[in-house]
Short mmCIF file of C-alpha atoms and ligand atoms in Angstrom, two decimals:
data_model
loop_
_atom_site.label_atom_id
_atom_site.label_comp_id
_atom_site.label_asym_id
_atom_site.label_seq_id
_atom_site.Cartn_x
_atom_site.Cartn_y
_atom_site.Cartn_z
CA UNK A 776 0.00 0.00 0.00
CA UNK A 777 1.28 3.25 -1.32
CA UNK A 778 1.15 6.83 0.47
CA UNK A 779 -1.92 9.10 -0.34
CA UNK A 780 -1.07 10.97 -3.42
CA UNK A 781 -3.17 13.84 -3.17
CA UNK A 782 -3.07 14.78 -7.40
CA UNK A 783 -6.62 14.01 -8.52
CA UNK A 784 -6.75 11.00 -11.08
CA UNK A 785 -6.87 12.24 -14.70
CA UNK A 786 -8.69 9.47 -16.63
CA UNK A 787 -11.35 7.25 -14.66
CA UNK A 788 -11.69 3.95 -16.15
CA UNK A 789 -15.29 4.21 -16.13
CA UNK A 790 -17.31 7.95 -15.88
CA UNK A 791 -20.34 6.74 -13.39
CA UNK A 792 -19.79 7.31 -10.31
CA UNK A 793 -18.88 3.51 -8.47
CA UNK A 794 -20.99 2.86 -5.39
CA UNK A 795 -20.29 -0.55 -3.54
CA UNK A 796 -23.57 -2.01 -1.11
CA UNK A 797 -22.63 -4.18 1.59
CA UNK A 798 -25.84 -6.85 2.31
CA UNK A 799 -27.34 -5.89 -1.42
CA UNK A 800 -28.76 -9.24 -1.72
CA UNK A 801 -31.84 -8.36 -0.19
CA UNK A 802 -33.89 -5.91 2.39
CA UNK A 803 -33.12 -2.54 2.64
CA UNK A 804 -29.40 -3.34 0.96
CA UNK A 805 -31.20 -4.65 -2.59
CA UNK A 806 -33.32 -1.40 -2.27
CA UNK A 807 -30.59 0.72 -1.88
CA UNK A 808 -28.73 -1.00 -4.73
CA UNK A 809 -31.76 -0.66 -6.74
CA UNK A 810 -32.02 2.83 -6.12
CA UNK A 811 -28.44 3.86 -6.42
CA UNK A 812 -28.00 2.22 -9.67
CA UNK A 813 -31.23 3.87 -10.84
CA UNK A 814 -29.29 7.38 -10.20
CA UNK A 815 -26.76 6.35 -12.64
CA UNK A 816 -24.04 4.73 -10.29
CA UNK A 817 -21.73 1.83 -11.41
CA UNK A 818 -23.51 -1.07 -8.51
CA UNK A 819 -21.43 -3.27 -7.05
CA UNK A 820 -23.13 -5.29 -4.70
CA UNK A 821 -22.16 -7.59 -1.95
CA UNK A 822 -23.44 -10.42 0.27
CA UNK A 823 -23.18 -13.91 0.22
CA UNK A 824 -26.61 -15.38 -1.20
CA UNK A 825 -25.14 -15.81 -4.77
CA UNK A 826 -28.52 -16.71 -6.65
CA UNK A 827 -29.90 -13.46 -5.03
CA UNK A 828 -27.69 -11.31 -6.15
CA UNK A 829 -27.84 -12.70 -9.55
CA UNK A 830 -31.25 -11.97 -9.39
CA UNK A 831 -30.38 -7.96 -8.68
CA UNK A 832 -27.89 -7.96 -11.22
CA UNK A 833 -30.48 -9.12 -13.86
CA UNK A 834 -33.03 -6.83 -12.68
CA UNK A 835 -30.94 -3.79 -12.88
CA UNK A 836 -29.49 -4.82 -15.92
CA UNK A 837 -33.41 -5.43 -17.52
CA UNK A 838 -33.73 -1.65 -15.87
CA UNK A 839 -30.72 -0.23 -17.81
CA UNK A 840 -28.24 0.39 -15.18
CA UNK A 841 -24.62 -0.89 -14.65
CA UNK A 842 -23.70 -3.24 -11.98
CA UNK A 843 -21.45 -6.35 -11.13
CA UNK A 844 -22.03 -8.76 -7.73
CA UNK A 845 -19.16 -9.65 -5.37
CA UNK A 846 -20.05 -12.79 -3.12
CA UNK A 847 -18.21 -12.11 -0.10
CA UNK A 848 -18.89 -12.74 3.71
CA UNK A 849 -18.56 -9.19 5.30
CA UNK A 850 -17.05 -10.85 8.34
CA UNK A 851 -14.14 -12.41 6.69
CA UNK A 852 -12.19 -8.93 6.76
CA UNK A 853 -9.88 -9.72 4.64
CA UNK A 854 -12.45 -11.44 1.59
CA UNK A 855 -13.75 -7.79 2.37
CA UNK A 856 -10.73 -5.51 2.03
CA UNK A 857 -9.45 -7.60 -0.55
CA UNK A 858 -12.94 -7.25 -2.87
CA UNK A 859 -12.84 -3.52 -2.02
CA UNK A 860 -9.77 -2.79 -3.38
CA UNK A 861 -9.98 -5.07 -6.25
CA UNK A 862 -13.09 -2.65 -7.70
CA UNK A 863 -11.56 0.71 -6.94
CA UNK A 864 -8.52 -0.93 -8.49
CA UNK A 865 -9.53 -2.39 -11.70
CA UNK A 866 -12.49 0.35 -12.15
CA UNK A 867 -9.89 3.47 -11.23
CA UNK A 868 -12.15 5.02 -8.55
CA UNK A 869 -14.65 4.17 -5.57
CA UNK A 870 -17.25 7.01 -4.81
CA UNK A 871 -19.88 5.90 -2.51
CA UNK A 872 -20.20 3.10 -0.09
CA UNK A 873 -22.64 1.64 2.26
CA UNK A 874 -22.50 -0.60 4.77
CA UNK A 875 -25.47 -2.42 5.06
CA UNK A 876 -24.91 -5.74 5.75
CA UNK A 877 -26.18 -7.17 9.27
CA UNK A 878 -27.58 -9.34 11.43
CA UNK A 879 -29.08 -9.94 14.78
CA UNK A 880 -28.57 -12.69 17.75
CA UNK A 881 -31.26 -11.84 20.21
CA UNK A 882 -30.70 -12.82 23.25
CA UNK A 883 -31.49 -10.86 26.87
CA UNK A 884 -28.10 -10.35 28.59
CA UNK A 885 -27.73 -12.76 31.42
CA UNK A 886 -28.03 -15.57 28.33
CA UNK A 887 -26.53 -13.87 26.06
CA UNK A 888 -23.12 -15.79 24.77
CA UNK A 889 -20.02 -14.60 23.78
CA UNK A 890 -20.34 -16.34 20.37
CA UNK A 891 -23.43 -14.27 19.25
CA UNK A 892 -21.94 -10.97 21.29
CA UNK A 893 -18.61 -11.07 18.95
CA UNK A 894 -20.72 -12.82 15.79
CA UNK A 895 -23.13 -9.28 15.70
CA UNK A 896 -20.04 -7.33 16.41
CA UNK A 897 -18.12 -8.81 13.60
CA UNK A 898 -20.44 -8.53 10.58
CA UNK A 899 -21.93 -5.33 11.81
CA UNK A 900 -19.61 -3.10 13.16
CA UNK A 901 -16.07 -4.50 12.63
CA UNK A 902 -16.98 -4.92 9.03
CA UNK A 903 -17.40 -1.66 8.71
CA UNK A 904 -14.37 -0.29 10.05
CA UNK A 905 -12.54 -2.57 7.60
CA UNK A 906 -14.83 -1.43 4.49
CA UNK A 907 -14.16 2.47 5.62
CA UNK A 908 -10.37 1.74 6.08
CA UNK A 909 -10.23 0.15 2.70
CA UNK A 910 -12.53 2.80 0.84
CA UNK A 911 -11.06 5.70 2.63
CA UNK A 912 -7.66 5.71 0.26
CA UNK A 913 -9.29 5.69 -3.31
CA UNK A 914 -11.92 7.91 -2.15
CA UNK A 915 -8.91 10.37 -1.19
CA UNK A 916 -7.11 9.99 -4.37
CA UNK A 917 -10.46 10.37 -6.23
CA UNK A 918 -10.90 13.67 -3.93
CA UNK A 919 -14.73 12.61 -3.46
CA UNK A 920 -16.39 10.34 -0.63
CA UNK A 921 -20.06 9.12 0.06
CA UNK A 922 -20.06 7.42 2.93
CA UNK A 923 -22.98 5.55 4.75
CA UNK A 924 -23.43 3.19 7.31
CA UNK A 925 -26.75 1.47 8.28
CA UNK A 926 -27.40 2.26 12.38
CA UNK A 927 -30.52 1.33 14.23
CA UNK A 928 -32.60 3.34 16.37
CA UNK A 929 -31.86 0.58 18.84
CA UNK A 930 -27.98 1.49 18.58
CA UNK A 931 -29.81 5.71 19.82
CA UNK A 932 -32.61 4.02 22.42
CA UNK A 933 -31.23 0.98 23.07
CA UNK A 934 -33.37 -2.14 23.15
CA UNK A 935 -33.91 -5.02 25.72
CA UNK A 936 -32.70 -8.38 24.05
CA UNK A 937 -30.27 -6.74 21.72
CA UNK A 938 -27.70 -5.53 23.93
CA UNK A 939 -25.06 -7.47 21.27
CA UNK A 940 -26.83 -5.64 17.90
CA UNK A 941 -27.54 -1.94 20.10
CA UNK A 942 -23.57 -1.98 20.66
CA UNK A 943 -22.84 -2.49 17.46
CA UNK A 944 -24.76 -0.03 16.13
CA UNK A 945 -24.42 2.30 18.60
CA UNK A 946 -20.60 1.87 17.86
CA UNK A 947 -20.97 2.36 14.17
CA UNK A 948 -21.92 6.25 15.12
CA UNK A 949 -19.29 6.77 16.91
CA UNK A 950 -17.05 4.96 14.05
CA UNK A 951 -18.47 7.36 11.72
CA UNK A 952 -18.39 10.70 13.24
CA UNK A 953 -14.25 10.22 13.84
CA UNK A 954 -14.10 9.18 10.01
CA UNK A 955 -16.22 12.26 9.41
CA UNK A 956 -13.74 14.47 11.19
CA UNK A 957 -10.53 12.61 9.93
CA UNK A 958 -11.66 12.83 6.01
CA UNK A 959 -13.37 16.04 5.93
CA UNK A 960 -10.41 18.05 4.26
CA UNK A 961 -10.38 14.80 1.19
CA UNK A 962 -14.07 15.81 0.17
CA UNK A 963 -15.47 12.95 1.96
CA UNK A 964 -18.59 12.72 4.08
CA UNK A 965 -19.25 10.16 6.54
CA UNK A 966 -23.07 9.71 8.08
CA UNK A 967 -25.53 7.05 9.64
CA UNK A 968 -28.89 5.79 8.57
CA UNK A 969 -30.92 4.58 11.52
CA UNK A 970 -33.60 3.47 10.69
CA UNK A 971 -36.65 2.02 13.00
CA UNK A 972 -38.86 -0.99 12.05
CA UNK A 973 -38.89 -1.19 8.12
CA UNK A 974 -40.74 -4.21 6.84
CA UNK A 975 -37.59 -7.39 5.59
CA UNK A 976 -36.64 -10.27 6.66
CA UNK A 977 -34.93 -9.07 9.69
CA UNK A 978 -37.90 -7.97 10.92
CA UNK A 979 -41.01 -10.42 9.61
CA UNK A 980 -39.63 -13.03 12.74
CA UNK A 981 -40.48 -11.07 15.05
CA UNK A 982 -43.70 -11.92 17.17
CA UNK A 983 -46.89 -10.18 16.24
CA UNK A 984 -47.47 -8.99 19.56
CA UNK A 985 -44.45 -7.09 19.63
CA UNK A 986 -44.97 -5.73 16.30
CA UNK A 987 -48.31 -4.23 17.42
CA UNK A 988 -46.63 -3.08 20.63
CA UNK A 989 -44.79 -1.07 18.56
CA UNK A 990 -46.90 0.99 16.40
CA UNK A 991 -48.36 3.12 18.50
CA UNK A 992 -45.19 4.10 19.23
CA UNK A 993 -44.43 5.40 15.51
CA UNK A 994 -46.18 8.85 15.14
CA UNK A 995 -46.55 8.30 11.21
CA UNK A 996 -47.95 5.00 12.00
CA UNK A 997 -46.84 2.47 10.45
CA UNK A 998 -43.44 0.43 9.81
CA UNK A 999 -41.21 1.90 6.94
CA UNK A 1000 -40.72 0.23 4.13
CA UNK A 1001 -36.60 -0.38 2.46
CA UNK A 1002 -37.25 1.84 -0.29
CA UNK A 1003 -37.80 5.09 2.68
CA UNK A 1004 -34.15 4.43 3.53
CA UNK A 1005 -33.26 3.73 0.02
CA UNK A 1006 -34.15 7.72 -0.35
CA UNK A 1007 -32.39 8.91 2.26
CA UNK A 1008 -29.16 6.67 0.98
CA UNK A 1009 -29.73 7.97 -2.34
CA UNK A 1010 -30.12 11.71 -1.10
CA UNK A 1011 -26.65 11.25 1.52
CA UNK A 1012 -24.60 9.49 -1.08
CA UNK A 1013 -25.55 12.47 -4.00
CA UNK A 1014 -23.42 14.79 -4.99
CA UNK A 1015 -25.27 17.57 -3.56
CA UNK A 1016 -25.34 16.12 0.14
CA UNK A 1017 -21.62 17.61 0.14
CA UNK A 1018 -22.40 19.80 3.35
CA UNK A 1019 -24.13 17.01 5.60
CA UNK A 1020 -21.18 14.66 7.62
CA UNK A 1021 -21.18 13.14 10.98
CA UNK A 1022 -24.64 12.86 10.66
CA UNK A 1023 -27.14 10.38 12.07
CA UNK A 1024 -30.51 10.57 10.04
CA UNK A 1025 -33.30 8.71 11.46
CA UNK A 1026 -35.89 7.01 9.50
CA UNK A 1027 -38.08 5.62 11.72
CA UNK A 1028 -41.53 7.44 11.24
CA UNK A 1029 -40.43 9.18 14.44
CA UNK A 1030 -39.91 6.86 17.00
CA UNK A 1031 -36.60 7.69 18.06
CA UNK A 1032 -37.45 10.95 19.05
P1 NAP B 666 -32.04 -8.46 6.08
O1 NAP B 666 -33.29 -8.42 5.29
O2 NAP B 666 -31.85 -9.52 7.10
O3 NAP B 666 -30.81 -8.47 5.06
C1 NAP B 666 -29.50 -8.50 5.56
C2 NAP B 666 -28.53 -8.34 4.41
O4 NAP B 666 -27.21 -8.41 4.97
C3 NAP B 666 -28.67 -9.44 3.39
O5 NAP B 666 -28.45 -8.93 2.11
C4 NAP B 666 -27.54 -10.39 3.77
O6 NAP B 666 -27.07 -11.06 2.62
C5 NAP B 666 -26.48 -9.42 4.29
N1 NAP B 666 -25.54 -10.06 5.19
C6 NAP B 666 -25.78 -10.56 6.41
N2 NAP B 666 -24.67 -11.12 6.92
C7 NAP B 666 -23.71 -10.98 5.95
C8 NAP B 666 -22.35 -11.37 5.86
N3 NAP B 666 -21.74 -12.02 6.86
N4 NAP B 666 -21.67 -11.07 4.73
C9 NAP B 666 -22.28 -10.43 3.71
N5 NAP B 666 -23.55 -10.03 3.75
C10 NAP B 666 -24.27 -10.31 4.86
O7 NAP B 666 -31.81 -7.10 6.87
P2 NAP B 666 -32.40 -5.63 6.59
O8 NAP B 666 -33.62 -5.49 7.41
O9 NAP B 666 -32.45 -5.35 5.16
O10 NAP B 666 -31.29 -4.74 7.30
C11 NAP B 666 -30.27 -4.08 6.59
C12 NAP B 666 -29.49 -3.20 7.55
O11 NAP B 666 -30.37 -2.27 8.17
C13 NAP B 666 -28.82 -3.98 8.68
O12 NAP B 666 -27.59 -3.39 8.99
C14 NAP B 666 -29.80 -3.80 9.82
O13 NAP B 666 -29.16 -3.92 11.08
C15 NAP B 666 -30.28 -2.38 9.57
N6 NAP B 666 -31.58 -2.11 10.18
C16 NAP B 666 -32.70 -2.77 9.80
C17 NAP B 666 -33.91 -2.48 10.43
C18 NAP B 666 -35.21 -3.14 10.05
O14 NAP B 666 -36.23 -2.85 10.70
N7 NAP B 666 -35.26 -4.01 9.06
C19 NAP B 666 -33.96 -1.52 11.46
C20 NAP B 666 -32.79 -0.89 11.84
C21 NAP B 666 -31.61 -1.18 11.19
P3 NAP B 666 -26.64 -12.61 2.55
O15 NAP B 666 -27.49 -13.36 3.52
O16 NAP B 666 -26.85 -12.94 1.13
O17 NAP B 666 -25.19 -12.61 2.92
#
């Protein structure tokens, strides 16, 4: 790995802005993807679930847009790093990336085991810090940065049962407001998405009784939907979202407030 050059690169191998998605295979990830390549960024998605991102690829393809998958396990850090730099490598830039990819391992804390403490820790926050590590030099050199991560409200509130998934998230703010401060001066912004209860996977598992313990809780009432935070990704990761870093934007109908 070379020093930071600070020339701007003169020739781009490819003019669209390059956005990578962490987790694109589906949920609020594929929605994001979906969205961002609809904009007119270069996709590159990642997850593991190989037929599913086929599946994006040929539905943004059918939709005109660009894109190429990456199967990779976001908790392998070095699968990650090593597929980040291969795109901003071969493709001569990296603009925008999100880090979407997570899971849960409910549990309430005097059960709780290490295991599924460091497994949620791993994919959603450590992750992370190795995409933003990796992205952060090509996004210098390219004197332009978009980027996201995916919080929770639960990471701002906490939440009982989650103490594993509300540290990680909670940790991913304070992740990104020291990479918003640190790459400021390279034309890079750094914010979180934390969204509440948006109707995926992630959430259909959960009982019904705590799902309608919740609503009333929502003043827009009702649970979002991925393509609300593929909006606010699409809006954060734009060119004209230049002025907005260290930023955690809720979109949660309101319940974290
Ligand atoms: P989801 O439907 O469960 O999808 C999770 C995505 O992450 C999938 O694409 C999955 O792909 C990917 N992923 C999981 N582990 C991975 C790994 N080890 N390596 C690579 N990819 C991995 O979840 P979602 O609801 O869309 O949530 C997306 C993000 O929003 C997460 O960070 C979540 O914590 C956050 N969030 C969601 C909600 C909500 O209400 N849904 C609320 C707050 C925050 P593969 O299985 O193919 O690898």
């Amino acid at each position: 790995m070379g020093g930071y050059d600070p020339s701007p690169k003169k020739e781009y191998v490819i003019e669209k802005r390059v956005a990578i998605v962490t987790g694109a295979s589906r949920g609020i990830g594929r929605a994001i993807a979906m969205r961002l390549a609809a904009d007119g960024r270069h996709l590159v998605g990642i997850a593991r679930n190989t037929d599913q991102l086929e599946a994006l690829r040929v539905e943004i393809a059918a939709a005109g847009g660009s894109c190429e998958m990456h199967s990779c396990d976001v908790g392998d850090g070095l699968a990650l790093a090593a597929a980040i730099e291969e795109v901003a490598e071969r493709l001569g830039r990296l603009d925008i990336i999100v880090n979407n990819a997570g899971i849960t391992r409910d549990g309430l804390i005097l059960r709780m085991s290490d295991e599924d403490f460091d497994d949620v820790i791993r994919v959603n926050l450590r992750s992370a810090f190795v995409a933003c590590r990796t992205a952060a030099r090509p996004m210098m050199r390219g004197r332009f940065g978009r980027i996201i991560n995916l919080g929770s409200v639960a990471g701002i509130m906490g939440n009982p049962g989650q103490a594993n998934y509300a540290a990680a998230k909670a940790g991913l703010i304070g992740l990104t407001k020291s990479i918003a401060k640190e790459l400021g001066g390279k034309g890079i912004t750094a914010n979180v998405i934390a969204p509440g209860f948006i109707d995926t996977d992630m959430t259909s598992s959960l009982p019904a009784a705590l799902r309608e313990a919740v609503l009333p809780a929502i003043p827009l009432k009702r649970f979002g939907v991925a393509n609300d935070v593929a909006a606010a990704a699409a809006y954060l990761s734009s060119d004209e979202a230049g002025y907005i870093t260290g930023h955690v934007l809720s979109v949660d109908g309101g319940l974290a407030m």
